[in-house]
Coordinates of C-alpha atoms in Angstrom, one line a residue:
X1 CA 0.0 0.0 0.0
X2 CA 1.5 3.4 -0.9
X3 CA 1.0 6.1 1.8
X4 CA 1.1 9.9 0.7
X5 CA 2.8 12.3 2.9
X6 CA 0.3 14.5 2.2
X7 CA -2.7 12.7 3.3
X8 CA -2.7 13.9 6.5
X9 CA -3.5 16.5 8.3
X10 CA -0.1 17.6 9.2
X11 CA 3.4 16.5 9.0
X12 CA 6.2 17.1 11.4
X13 CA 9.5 16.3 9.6
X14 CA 12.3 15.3 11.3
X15 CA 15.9 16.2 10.4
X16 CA 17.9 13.4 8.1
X17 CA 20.1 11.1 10.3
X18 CA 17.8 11.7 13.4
X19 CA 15.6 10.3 15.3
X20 CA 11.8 11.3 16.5
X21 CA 11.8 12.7 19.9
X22 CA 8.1 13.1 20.5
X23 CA 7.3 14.6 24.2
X24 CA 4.0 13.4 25.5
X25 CA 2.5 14.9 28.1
X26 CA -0.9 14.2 29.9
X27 CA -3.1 16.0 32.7
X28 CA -0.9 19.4 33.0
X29 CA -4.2 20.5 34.4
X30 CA -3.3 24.1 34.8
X31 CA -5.8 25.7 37.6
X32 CA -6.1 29.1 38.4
X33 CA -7.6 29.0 42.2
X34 CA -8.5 32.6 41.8
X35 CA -11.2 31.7 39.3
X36 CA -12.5 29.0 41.7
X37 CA -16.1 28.8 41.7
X38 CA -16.8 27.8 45.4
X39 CA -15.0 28.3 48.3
X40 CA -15.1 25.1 49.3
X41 CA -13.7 23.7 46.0
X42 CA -10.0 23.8 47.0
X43 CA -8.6 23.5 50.5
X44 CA -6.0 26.0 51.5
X45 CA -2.9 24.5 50.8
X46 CA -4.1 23.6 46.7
X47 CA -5.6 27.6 47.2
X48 CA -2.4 28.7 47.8
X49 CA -0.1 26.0 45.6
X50 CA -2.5 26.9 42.0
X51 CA -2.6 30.6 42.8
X52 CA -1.3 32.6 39.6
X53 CA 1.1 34.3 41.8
X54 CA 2.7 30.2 42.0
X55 CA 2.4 29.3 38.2
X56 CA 6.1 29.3 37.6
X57 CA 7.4 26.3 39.8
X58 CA 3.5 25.0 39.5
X59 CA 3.9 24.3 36.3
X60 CA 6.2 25.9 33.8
X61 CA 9.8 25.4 35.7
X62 CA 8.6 21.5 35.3
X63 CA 7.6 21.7 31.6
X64 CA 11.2 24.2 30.9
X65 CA 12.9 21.4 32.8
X66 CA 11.3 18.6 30.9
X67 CA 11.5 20.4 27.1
X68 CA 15.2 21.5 27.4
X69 CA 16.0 17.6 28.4
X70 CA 14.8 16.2 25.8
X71 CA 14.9 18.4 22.9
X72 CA 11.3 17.3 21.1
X73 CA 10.4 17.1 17.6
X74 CA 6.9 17.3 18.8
X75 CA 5.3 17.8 21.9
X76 CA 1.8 15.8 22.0
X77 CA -0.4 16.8 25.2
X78 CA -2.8 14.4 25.6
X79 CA -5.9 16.0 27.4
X80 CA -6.3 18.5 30.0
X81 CA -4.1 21.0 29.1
X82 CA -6.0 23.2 32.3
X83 CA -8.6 22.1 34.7
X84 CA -11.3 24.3 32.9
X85 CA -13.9 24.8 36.0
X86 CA -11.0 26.9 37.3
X87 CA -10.6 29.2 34.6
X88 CA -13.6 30.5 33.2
X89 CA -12.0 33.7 32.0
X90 CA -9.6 31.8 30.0
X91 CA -6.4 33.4 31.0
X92 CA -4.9 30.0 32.2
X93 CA -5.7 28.3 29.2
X94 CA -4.7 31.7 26.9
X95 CA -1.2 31.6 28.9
X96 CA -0.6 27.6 28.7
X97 CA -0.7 28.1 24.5
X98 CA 1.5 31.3 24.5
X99 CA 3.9 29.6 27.0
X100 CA 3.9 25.7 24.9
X101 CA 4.2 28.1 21.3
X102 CA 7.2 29.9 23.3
X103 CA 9.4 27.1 22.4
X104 CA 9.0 27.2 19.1
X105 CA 8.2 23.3 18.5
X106 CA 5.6 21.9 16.5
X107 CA 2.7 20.8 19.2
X108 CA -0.6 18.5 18.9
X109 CA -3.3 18.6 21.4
X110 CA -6.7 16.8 21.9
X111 CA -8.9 17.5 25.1
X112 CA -9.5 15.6 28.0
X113 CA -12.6 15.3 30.1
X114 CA -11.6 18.6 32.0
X115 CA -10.3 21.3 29.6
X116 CA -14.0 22.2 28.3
X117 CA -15.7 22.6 31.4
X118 CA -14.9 26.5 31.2
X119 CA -17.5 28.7 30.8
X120 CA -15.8 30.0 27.6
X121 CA -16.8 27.3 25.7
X122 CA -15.1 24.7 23.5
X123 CA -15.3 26.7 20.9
X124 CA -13.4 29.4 22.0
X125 CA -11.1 26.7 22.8
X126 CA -10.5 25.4 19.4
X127 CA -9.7 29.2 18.2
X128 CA -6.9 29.5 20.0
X129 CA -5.4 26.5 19.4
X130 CA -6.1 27.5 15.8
X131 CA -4.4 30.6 16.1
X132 CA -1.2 29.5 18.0
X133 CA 1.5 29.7 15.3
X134 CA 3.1 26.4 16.6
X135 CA 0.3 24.2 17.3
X136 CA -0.9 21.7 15.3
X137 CA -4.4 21.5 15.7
X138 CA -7.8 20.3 13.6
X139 CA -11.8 19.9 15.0
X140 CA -12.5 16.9 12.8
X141 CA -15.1 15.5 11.5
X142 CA -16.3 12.7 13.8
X143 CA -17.9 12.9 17.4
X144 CA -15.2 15.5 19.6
X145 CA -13.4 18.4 18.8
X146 CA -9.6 17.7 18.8
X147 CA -9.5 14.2 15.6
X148 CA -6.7 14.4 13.5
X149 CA -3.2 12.9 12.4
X150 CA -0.1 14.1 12.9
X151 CA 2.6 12.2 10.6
X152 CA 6.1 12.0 11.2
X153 CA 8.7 11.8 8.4
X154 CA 12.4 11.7 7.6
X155 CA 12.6 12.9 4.4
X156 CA 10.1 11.9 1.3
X157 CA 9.5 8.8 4.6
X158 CA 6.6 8.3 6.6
X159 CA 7.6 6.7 9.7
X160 CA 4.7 7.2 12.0
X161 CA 1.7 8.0 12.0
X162 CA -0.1 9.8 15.3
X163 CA -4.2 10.0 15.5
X164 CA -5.0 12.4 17.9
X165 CA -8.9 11.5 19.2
X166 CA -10.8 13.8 21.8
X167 CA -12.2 11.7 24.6
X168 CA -15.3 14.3 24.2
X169 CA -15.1 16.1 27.1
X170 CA -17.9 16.4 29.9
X171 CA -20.0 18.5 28.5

């Protein structure tokens, strides 16, 4: 069977004589405990811990640490990119994309069961994404909002093939 480079939605190439490094990573979860909903929804401690004043060594010191080790091709982040009952404004999930596109590497998301729960809306979601200059990003056609391939290739050679599918959410 001959496969066509460009029958998919996007291809990452990798330089000749290397070999894909593709980053996954799952549940970041990004909260921003100002935007909390009830008082009761965090205890102090996690209050304190996801407060926007703590993002840094909450979250991006880890990812910095994590990118500059291992020097991705692609980044794939498998759901959940921010807990989205926590940010209804959308400035955590607005700041997540800027700070993943800051790195300048090719990146595929699909959502998890959390990151549409904001009262922003999926929608508004999927624009961003959209929008991001490094992201690799497509609704689909089928049930969800994140269903597309990513595929991989060394030269005029496929030699993977990634199908991002959106687990569709909670709501």
């Amino acid at each position: 069977m001959q496969v066509n480079i460009n029958d998919f939605d996007f291809v990452v190439e990798i330089p000749q004589g290397e070999q894909a490094r593709i980053l996954q990573l799952t549940d970041i979860q990004v909260i921003d405990s100002h935007q909390r909903r009830r008082i009761d929804r965090l205890c102090e401690e996690e209050y304190i811990r996801w407060s926007p004043d703590n993002k840094d060594w909450c979250y991006k010191d880890c990812l910095t640490a994590v990118i500059q080790q291992t020097c991705p091709h692609l980044i794939i982040i498998t759901g959940d990119v921010i807990y989205g009952e926590f940010d209804d404004n959308g400035s955590a999930f607005t700041e997540v994309v800027q700070f993943i596109d800051s790195f300048k590497i090719p990146w595929a998301p699909v959502f998890g069961n959390h990151d549409n729960e904001t009262k922003m809306g999926v929608t508004w979601q999927c624009e961003q994404f959209e929008k991001s200059e490094y992201c690799l990003f497509k609704r689909g056609n089928v049930s969800g909002n994140s269903n597309y391939t990513v595929g991989i290739a060394i030269g005029n050679s496929l030699i993977r093939v990634i199908h991002m599918l959106d687990s569709n959410g909670c709501c």
